[in-house]
Tab-separated table of C-alpha atoms in Angstrom:
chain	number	residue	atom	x	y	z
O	491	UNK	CA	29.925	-5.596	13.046
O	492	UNK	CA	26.738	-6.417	14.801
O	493	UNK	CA	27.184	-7.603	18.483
O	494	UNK	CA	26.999	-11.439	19.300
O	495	UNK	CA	23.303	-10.869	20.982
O	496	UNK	CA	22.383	-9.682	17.836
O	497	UNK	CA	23.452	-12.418	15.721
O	498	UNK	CA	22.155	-15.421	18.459
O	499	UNK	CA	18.807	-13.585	18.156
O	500	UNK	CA	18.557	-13.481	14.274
O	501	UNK	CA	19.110	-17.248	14.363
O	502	UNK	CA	15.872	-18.152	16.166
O	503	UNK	CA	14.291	-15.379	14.704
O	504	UNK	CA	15.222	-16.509	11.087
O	505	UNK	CA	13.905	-20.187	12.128
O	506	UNK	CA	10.413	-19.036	13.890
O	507	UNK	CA	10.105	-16.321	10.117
O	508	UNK	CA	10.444	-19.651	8.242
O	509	UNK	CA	8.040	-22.125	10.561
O	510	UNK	CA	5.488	-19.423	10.113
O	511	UNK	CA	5.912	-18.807	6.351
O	512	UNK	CA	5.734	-22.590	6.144
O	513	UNK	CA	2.605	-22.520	7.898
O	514	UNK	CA	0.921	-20.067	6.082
O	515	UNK	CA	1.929	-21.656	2.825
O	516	UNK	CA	1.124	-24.783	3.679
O	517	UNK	CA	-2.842	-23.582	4.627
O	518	UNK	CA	-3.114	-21.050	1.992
O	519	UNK	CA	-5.090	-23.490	0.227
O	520	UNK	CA	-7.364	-24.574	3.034
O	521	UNK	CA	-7.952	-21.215	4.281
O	522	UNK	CA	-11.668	-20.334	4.464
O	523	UNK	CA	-10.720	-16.624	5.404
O	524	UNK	CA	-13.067	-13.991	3.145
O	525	UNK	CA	-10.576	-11.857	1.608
O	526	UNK	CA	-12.559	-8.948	0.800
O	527	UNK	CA	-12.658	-8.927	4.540
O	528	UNK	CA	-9.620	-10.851	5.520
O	529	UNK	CA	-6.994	-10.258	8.713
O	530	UNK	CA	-4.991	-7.390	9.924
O	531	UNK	CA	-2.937	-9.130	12.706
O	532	UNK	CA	-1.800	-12.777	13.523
O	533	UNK	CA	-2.659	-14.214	16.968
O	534	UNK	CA	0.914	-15.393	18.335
O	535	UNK	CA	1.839	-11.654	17.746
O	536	UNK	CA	1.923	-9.698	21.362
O	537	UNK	CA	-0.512	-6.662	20.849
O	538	UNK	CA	-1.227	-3.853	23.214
O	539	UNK	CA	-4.310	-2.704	24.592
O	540	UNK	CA	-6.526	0.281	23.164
O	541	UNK	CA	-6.175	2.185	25.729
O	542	UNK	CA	-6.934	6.437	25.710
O	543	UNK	CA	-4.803	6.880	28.510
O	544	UNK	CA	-1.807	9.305	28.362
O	545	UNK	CA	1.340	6.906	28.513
O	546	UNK	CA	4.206	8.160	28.344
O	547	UNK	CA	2.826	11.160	26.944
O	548	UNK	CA	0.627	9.777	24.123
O	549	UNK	CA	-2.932	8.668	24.556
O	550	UNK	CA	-3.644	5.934	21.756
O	551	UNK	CA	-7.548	4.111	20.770
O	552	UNK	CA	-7.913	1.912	17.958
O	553	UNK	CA	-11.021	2.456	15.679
O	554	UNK	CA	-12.277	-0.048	12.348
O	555	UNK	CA	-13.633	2.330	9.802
O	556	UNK	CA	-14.747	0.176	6.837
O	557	UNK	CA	-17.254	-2.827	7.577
O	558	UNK	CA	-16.125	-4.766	4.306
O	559	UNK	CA	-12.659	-5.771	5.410
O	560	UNK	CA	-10.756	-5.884	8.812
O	561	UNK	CA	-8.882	-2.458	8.021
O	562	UNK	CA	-8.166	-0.964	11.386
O	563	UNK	CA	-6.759	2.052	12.504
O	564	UNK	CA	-4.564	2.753	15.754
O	565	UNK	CA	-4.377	6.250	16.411
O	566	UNK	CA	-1.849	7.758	19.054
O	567	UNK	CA	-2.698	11.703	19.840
O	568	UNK	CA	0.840	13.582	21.733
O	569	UNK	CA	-0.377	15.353	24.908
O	570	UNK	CA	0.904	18.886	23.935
O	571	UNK	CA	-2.355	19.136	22.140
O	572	UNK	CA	-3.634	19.483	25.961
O	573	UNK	CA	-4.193	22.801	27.600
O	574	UNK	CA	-1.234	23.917	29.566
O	575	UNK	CA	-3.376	24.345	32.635
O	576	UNK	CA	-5.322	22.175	34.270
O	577	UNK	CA	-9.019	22.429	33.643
O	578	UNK	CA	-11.762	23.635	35.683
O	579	UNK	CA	-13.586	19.936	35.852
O	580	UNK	CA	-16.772	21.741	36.592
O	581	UNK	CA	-16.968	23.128	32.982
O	582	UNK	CA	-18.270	20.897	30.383
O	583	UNK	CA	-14.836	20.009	28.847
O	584	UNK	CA	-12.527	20.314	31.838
O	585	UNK	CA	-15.297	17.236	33.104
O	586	UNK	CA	-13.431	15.225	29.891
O	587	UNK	CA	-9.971	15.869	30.362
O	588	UNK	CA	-9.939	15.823	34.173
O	589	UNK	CA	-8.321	13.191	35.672
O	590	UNK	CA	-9.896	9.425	36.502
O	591	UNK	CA	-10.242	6.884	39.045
O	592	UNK	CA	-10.476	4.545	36.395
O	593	UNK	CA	-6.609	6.150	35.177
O	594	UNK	CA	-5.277	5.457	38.638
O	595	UNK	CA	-2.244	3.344	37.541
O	596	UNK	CA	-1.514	5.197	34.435
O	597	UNK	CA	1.943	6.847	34.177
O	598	UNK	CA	0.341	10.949	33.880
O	599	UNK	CA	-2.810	9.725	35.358
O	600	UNK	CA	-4.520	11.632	32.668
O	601	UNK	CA	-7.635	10.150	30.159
O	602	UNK	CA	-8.501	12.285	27.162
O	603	UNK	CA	-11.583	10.633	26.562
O	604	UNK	CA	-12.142	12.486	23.629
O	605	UNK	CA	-15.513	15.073	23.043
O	606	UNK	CA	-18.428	15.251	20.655
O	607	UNK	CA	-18.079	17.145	17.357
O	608	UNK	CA	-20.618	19.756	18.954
O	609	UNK	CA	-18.257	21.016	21.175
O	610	UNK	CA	-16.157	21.852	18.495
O	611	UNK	CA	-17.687	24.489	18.010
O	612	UNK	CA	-16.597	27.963	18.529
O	613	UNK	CA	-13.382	26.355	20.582
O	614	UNK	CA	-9.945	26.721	18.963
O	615	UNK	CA	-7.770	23.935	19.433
O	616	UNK	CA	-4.194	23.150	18.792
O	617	UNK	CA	-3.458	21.667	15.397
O	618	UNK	CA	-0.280	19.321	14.654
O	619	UNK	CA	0.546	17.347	11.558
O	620	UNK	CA	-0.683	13.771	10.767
O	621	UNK	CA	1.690	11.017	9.901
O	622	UNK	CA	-0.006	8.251	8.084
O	623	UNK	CA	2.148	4.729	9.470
O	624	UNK	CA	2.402	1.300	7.773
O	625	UNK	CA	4.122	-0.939	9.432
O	626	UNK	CA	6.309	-3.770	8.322
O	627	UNK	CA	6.005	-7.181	8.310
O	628	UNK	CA	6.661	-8.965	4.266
O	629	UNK	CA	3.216	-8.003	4.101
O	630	UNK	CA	2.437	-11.366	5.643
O	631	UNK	CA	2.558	-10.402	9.278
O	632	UNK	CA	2.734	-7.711	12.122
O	633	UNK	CA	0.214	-5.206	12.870
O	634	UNK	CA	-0.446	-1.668	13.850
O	635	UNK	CA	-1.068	-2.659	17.476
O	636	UNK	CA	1.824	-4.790	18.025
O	637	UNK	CA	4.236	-3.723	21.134
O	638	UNK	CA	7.046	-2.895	18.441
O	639	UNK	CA	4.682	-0.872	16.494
O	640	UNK	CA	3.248	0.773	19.510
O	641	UNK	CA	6.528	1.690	20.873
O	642	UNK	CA	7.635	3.481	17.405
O	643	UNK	CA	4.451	5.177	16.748
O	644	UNK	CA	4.726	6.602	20.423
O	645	UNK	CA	8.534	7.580	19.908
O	646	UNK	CA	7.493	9.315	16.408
O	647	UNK	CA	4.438	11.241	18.026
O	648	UNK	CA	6.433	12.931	20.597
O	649	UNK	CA	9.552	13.674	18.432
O	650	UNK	CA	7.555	14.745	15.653
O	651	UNK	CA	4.738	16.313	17.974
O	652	UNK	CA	1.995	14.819	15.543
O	653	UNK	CA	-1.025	12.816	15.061
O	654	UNK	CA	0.490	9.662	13.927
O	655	UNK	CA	-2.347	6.962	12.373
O	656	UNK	CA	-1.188	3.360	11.893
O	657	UNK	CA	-2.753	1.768	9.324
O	658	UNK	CA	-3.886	-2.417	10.219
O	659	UNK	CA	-4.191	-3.209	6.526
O	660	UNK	CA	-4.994	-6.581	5.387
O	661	UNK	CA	-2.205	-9.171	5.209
O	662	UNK	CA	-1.402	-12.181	2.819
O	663	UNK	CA	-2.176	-14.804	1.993
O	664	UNK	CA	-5.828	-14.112	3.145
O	665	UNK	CA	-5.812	-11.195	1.157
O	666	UNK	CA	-3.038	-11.067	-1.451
O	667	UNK	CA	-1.746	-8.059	-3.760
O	668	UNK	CA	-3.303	-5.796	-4.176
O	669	UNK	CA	-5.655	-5.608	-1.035
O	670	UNK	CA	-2.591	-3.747	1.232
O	671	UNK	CA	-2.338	-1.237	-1.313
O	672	UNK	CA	-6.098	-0.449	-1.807
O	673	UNK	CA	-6.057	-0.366	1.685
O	674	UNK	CA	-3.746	2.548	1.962
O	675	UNK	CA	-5.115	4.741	-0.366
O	676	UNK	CA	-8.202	4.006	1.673
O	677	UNK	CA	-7.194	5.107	4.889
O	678	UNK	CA	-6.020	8.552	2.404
O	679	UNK	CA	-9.856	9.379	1.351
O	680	UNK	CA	-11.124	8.642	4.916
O	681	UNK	CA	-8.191	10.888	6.744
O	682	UNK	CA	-9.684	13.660	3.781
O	683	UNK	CA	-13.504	12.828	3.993
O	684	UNK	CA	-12.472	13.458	8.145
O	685	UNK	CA	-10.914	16.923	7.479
O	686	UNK	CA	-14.234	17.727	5.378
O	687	UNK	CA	-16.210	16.843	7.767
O	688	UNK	CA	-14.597	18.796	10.554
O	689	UNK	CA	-14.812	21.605	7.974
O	690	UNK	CA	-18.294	21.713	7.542
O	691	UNK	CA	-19.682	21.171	11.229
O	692	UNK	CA	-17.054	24.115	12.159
O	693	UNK	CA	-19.347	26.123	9.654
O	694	UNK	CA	-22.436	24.694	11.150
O	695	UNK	CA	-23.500	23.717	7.357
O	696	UNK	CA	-27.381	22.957	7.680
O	697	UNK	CA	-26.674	20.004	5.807
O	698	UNK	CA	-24.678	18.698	8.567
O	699	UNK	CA	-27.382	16.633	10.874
O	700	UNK	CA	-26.749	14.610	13.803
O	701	UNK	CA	-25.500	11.081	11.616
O	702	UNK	CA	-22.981	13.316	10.324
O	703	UNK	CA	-21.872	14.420	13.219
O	704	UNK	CA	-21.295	10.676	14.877
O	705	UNK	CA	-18.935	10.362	11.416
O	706	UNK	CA	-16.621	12.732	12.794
O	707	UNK	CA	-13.704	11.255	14.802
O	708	UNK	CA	-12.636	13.664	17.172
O	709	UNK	CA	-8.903	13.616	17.662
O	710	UNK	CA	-8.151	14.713	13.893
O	711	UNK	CA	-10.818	16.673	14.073
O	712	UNK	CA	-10.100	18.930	17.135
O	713	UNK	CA	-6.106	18.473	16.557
O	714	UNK	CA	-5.111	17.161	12.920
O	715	UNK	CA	-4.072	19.549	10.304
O	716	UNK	CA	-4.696	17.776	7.026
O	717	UNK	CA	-2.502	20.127	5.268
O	718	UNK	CA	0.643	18.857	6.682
O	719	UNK	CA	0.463	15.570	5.966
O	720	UNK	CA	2.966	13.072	6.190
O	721	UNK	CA	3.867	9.161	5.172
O	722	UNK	CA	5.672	7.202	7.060
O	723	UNK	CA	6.745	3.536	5.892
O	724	UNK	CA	8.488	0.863	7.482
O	725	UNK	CA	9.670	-1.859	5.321
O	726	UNK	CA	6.770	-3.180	3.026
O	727	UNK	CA	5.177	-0.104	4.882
O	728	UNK	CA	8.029	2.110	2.882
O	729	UNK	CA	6.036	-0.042	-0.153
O	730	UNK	CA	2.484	1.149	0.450
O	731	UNK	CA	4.056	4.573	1.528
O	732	UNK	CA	5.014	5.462	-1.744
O	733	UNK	CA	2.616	3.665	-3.236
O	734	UNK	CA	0.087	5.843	-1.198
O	735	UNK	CA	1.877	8.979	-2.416
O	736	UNK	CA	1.751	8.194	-6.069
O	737	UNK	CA	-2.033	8.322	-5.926
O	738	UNK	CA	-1.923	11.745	-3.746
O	739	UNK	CA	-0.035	13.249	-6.588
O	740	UNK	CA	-2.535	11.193	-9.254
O	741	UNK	CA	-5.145	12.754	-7.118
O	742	UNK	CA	-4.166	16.211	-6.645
O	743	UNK	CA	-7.337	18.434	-5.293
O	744	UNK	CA	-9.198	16.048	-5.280
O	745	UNK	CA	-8.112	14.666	-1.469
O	746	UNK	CA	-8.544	18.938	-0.231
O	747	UNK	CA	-7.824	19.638	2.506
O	748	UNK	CA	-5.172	17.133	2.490
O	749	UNK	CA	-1.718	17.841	1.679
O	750	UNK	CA	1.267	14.818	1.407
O	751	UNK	CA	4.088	17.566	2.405
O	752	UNK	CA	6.395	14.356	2.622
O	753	UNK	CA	7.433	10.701	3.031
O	754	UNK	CA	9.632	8.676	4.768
O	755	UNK	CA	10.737	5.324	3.357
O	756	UNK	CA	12.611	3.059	5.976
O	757	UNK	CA	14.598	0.212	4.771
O	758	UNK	CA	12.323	-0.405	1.101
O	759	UNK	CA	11.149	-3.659	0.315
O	760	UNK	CA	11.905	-3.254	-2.735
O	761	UNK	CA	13.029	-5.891	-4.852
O	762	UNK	CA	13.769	-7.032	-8.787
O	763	UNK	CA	14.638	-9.064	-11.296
O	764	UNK	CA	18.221	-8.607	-11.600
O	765	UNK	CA	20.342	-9.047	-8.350
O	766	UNK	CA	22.158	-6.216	-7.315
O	767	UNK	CA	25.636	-6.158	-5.225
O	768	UNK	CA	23.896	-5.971	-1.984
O	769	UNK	CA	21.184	-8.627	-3.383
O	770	UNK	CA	24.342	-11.190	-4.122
O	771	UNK	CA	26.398	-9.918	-1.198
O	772	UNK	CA	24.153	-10.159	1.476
O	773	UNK	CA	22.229	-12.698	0.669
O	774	UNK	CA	21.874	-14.032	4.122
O	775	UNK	CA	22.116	-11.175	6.125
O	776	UNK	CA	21.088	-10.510	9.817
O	777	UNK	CA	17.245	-11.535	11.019
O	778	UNK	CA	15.781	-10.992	7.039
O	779	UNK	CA	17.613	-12.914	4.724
O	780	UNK	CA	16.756	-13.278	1.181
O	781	UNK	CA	15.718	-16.305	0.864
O	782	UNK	CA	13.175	-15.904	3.792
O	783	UNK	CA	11.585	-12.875	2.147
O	784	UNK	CA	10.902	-14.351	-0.861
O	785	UNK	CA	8.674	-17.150	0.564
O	786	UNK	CA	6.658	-13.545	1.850
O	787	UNK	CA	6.624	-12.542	-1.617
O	788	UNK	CA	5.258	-15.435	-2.732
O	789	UNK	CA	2.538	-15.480	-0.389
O	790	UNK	CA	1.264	-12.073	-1.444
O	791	UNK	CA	1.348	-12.131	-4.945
O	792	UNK	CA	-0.638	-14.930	-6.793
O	793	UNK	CA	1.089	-17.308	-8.419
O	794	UNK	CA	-0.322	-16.144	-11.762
O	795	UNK	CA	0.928	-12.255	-11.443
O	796	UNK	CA	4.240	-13.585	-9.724
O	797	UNK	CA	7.102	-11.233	-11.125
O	798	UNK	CA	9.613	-9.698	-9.563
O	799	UNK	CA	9.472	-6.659	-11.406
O	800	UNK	CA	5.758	-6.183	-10.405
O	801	UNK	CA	5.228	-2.384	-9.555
O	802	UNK	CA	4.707	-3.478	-5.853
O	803	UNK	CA	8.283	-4.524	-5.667
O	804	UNK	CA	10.073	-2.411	-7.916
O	805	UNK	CA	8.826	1.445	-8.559
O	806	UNK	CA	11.482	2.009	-11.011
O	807	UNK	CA	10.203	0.007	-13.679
O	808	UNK	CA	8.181	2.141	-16.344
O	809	UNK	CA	5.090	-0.270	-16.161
O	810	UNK	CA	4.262	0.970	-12.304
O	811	UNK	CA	5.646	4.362	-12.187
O	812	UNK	CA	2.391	6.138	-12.181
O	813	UNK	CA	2.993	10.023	-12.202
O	814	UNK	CA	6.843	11.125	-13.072
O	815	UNK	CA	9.162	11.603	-10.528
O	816	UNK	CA	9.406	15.108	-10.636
O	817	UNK	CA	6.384	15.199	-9.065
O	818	UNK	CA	6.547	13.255	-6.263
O	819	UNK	CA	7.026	14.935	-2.395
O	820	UNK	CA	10.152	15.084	-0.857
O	821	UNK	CA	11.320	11.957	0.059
O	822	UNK	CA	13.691	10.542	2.921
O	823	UNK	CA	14.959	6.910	2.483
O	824	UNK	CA	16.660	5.068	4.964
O	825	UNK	CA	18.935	2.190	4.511
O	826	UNK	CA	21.331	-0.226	6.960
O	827	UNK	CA	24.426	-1.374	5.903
O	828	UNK	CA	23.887	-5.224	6.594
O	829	UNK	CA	20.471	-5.058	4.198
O	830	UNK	CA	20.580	-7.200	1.266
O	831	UNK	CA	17.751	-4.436	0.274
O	832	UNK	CA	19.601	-1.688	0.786
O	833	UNK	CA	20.591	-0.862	-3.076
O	834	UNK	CA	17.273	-1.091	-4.131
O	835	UNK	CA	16.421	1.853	-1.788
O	836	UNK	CA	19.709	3.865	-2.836
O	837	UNK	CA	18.474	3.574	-6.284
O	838	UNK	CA	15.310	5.063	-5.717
O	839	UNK	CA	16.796	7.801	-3.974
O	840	UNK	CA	19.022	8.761	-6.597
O	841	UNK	CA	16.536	8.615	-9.401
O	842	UNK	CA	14.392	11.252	-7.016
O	843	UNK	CA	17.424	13.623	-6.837
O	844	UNK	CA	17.911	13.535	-10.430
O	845	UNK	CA	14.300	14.492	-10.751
O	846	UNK	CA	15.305	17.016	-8.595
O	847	UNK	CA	13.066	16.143	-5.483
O	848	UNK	CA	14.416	16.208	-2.249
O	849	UNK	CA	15.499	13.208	-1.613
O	850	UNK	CA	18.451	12.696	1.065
O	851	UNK	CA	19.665	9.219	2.093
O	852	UNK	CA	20.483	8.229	5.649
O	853	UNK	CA	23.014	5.271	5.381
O	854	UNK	CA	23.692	3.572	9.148
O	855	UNK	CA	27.021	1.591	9.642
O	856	UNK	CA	26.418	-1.750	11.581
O	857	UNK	CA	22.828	-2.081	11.043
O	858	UNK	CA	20.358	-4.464	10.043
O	859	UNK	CA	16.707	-4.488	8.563
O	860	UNK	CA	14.240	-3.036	10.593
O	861	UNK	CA	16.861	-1.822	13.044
O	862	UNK	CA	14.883	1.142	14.344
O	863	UNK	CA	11.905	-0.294	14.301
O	864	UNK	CA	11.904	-4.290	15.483
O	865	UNK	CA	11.197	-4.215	19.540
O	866	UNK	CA	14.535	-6.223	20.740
O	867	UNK	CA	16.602	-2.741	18.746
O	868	UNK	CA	14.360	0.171	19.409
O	869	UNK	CA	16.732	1.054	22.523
O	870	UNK	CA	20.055	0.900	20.725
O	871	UNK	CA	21.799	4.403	19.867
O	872	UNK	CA	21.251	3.772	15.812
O	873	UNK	CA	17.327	3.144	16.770
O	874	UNK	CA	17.272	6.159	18.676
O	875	UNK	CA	19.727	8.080	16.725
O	876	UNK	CA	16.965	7.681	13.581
O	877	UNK	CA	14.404	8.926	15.014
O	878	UNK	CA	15.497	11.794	15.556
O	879	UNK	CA	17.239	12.127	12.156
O	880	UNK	CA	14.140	11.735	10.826
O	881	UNK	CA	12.490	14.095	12.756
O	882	UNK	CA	14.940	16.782	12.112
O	883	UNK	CA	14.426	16.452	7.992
O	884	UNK	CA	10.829	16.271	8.324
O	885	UNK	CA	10.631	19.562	10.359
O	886	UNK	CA	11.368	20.957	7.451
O	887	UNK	CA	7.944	20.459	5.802
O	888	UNK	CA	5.530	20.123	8.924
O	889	UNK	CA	6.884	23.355	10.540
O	890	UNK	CA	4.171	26.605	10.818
O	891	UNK	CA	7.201	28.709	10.716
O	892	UNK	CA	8.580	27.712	7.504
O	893	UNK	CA	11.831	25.690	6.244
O	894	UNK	CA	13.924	27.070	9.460
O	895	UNK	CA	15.156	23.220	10.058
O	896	UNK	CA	17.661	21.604	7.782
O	897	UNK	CA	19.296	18.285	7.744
């Protein structure tokens, strides 16, 4: 069972969930937010500072990159993309990774301050995979530069060794169903439109003038490899994730260079019109209770399209497949034994295998929802113990040497 701490905390937390569901309920109606634009973050939420400066071994920035709506982007680059020696700062890029005053307190005391796409050129530069984040949140709170997020995104980069992108999409009710969604598959052309881009000014296209140049951002495009590309979802994240994927496969060469090699799915939000055991059963389980996350689902679908069966909720139902199973990437779904949601992610798992995808589950005794993931658990053995479960199976399909990992 759960310690005590554990269960004291999930009481206040369940009570400050419902005040602020309440709340946003309550001025749904009154809001004057646009929500083509909308919000990506709420302001009692702690959020860390964009900050390039190596901590802990990842440098992170944040960067908005569409000016009709609030999506954001927080990107957090490992530093074993660095050289392994240290640079002469008299040349012209040793001057941007050499250490500064202004990095003083920092825990490496390195700033990668990033470089212009022109001195791309003619460089070779080490390339890791890009993970593609959502975080979680009922779609109606959290962000991708909150200190729980931060923390897992930096965890996953060094594990995995990878680019990993969190994705601030729009939240409800300023910007219901399906503006997360469209939001995701968003972020998916611009990562692609990136990788073109670095394409061409490696080539040194004449088409490729100095405006185009500015478009490039430089950490994918000196150390992302677009063709091992990976989703990662946490909770409604595990949603958009597969969401996400769907249109990939939809897509197919049309988002070259990029390549979904795979997706992780932690703790679904998936949900449906007929209860199932774990639905019934636990009901009013640790820190996310049923009832709780249905006043979230509420507030993101209209009241008009409400249905629990909608395709957001419930990707088995034939009206939002999309593209057969079969065809889907390899998927990893993780579940927690005290997770009224858990069954709906064991389902989808097992209709993958039968498709014959790859499709392993990861079942943890004595855990909750979001227990690898919320900030109070992240330092628990289960939290830890998942990360680098998942970053064992994933090796699998991001590795230059070929399936030598197995789970």
């Amino acid at each position: 069972m759960p310690p005590l701490s554990l269960k004291l905390h999930s009481l206040f937390f369940k009570y400050h969930l419902r005040h602020q569901l309440h709340n946003l309920t309550q001025s749904a109606q009154l809001q004057n937010t646009d929500p083509k634009f909308g919000i990506t973050s709420r302001p009692e939420e702690p959020v860390v500072p964009a900050n390039p400066t190596f901590q802990n071994g990842v440098a992170t920035k944040n960067i908005h990159i569409d000016p009709n709506s609030s999506l954001s982007l927080r990107i957090f680059l490992p530093d074993t993309v660095l050289p392994l020696k240290a640079p002469n700062p008299t040349s012209r890029v040793g001057a941007l990774l050499s250490p500064s005053p202004a990095c003083s307190n920092s825990d490496d005391g390195v700033v990668y301050r990033g470089y212009s796409p022109d001195q791309l050129v003619g460089r070779r530069h080490r390339k890791v995979p890009i993970f593609l984040q959502f975080h979680g949140g009922g779609f109606v709170s959290g962000s991708n530069d909150t200190s729980w997020n931060d923390a897992f995104c930096r965890r996953m980069a060094k594990l995995c060794d990878a680019i990993v992108v969190a994705v601030g999409y729009r939240l409800a009710p300023e910007s219901p169903y399906p503006a997360a969604f469209e939001d995701g598959v968003t972020v998916l052309k611009w990562v692609a439109k990136q990788a073109n881009l670095a394409l061409v000014q490696k080539g040194r296209s004449r088409i490729f003038d100095s405006f185009g140049s500015s478009m490039v951002e430089p950490w994918l495009a000196a150390h992302g490899d677009p063709s091992r590309c990976v989703l990662l979802g946490v909770s409604c994240g595990a949603n958009l994730a597969d969401y996400v994927a769907r249109k990939a496969v939809e897509a197919g060469d049309l988002l070259d260079p990029i390549k979904v090699v795979a997706q992780v799915l932690m703790y679904p939000f998936f949900i449906g019109s007929t209860p199932t055991r774990s639905e019934i059963k636990l009901a009013n389980s640790y820190l996310f209770d049923k009832a709780t996350c249905m006043l979230a689902w509420k507030l993101f679908q209209t009241e008009e399209e409400f249905d629990l069966d909608h395709p957001a909720g419930n990707p088995l139902m034939p009206a939002g497949r999309g593209p057969p199973l079969k065809t889907m990437p390899p998927t990893l779904t993780v579940v927690a034994q005290h997770d009224w949601m858990r069954d709906r992610g064991i389902a989808y798992s097992e209709e993958l295998r039968k498709a014959n995808v790859d499709a392993p589950l990861l079942d943890y005794k004595d855990t909750v929802h979001e227990f690898a993931t919320l900030d109070v658990l992240l330092e628990t053995p289960q939290a830890k113990a998942c990360a680098e479960d998942i970053t064992i199976w994933v090796k699998k399909y991001i590795s230059l040497r070929g399936h030598e990992f197995s789970y």
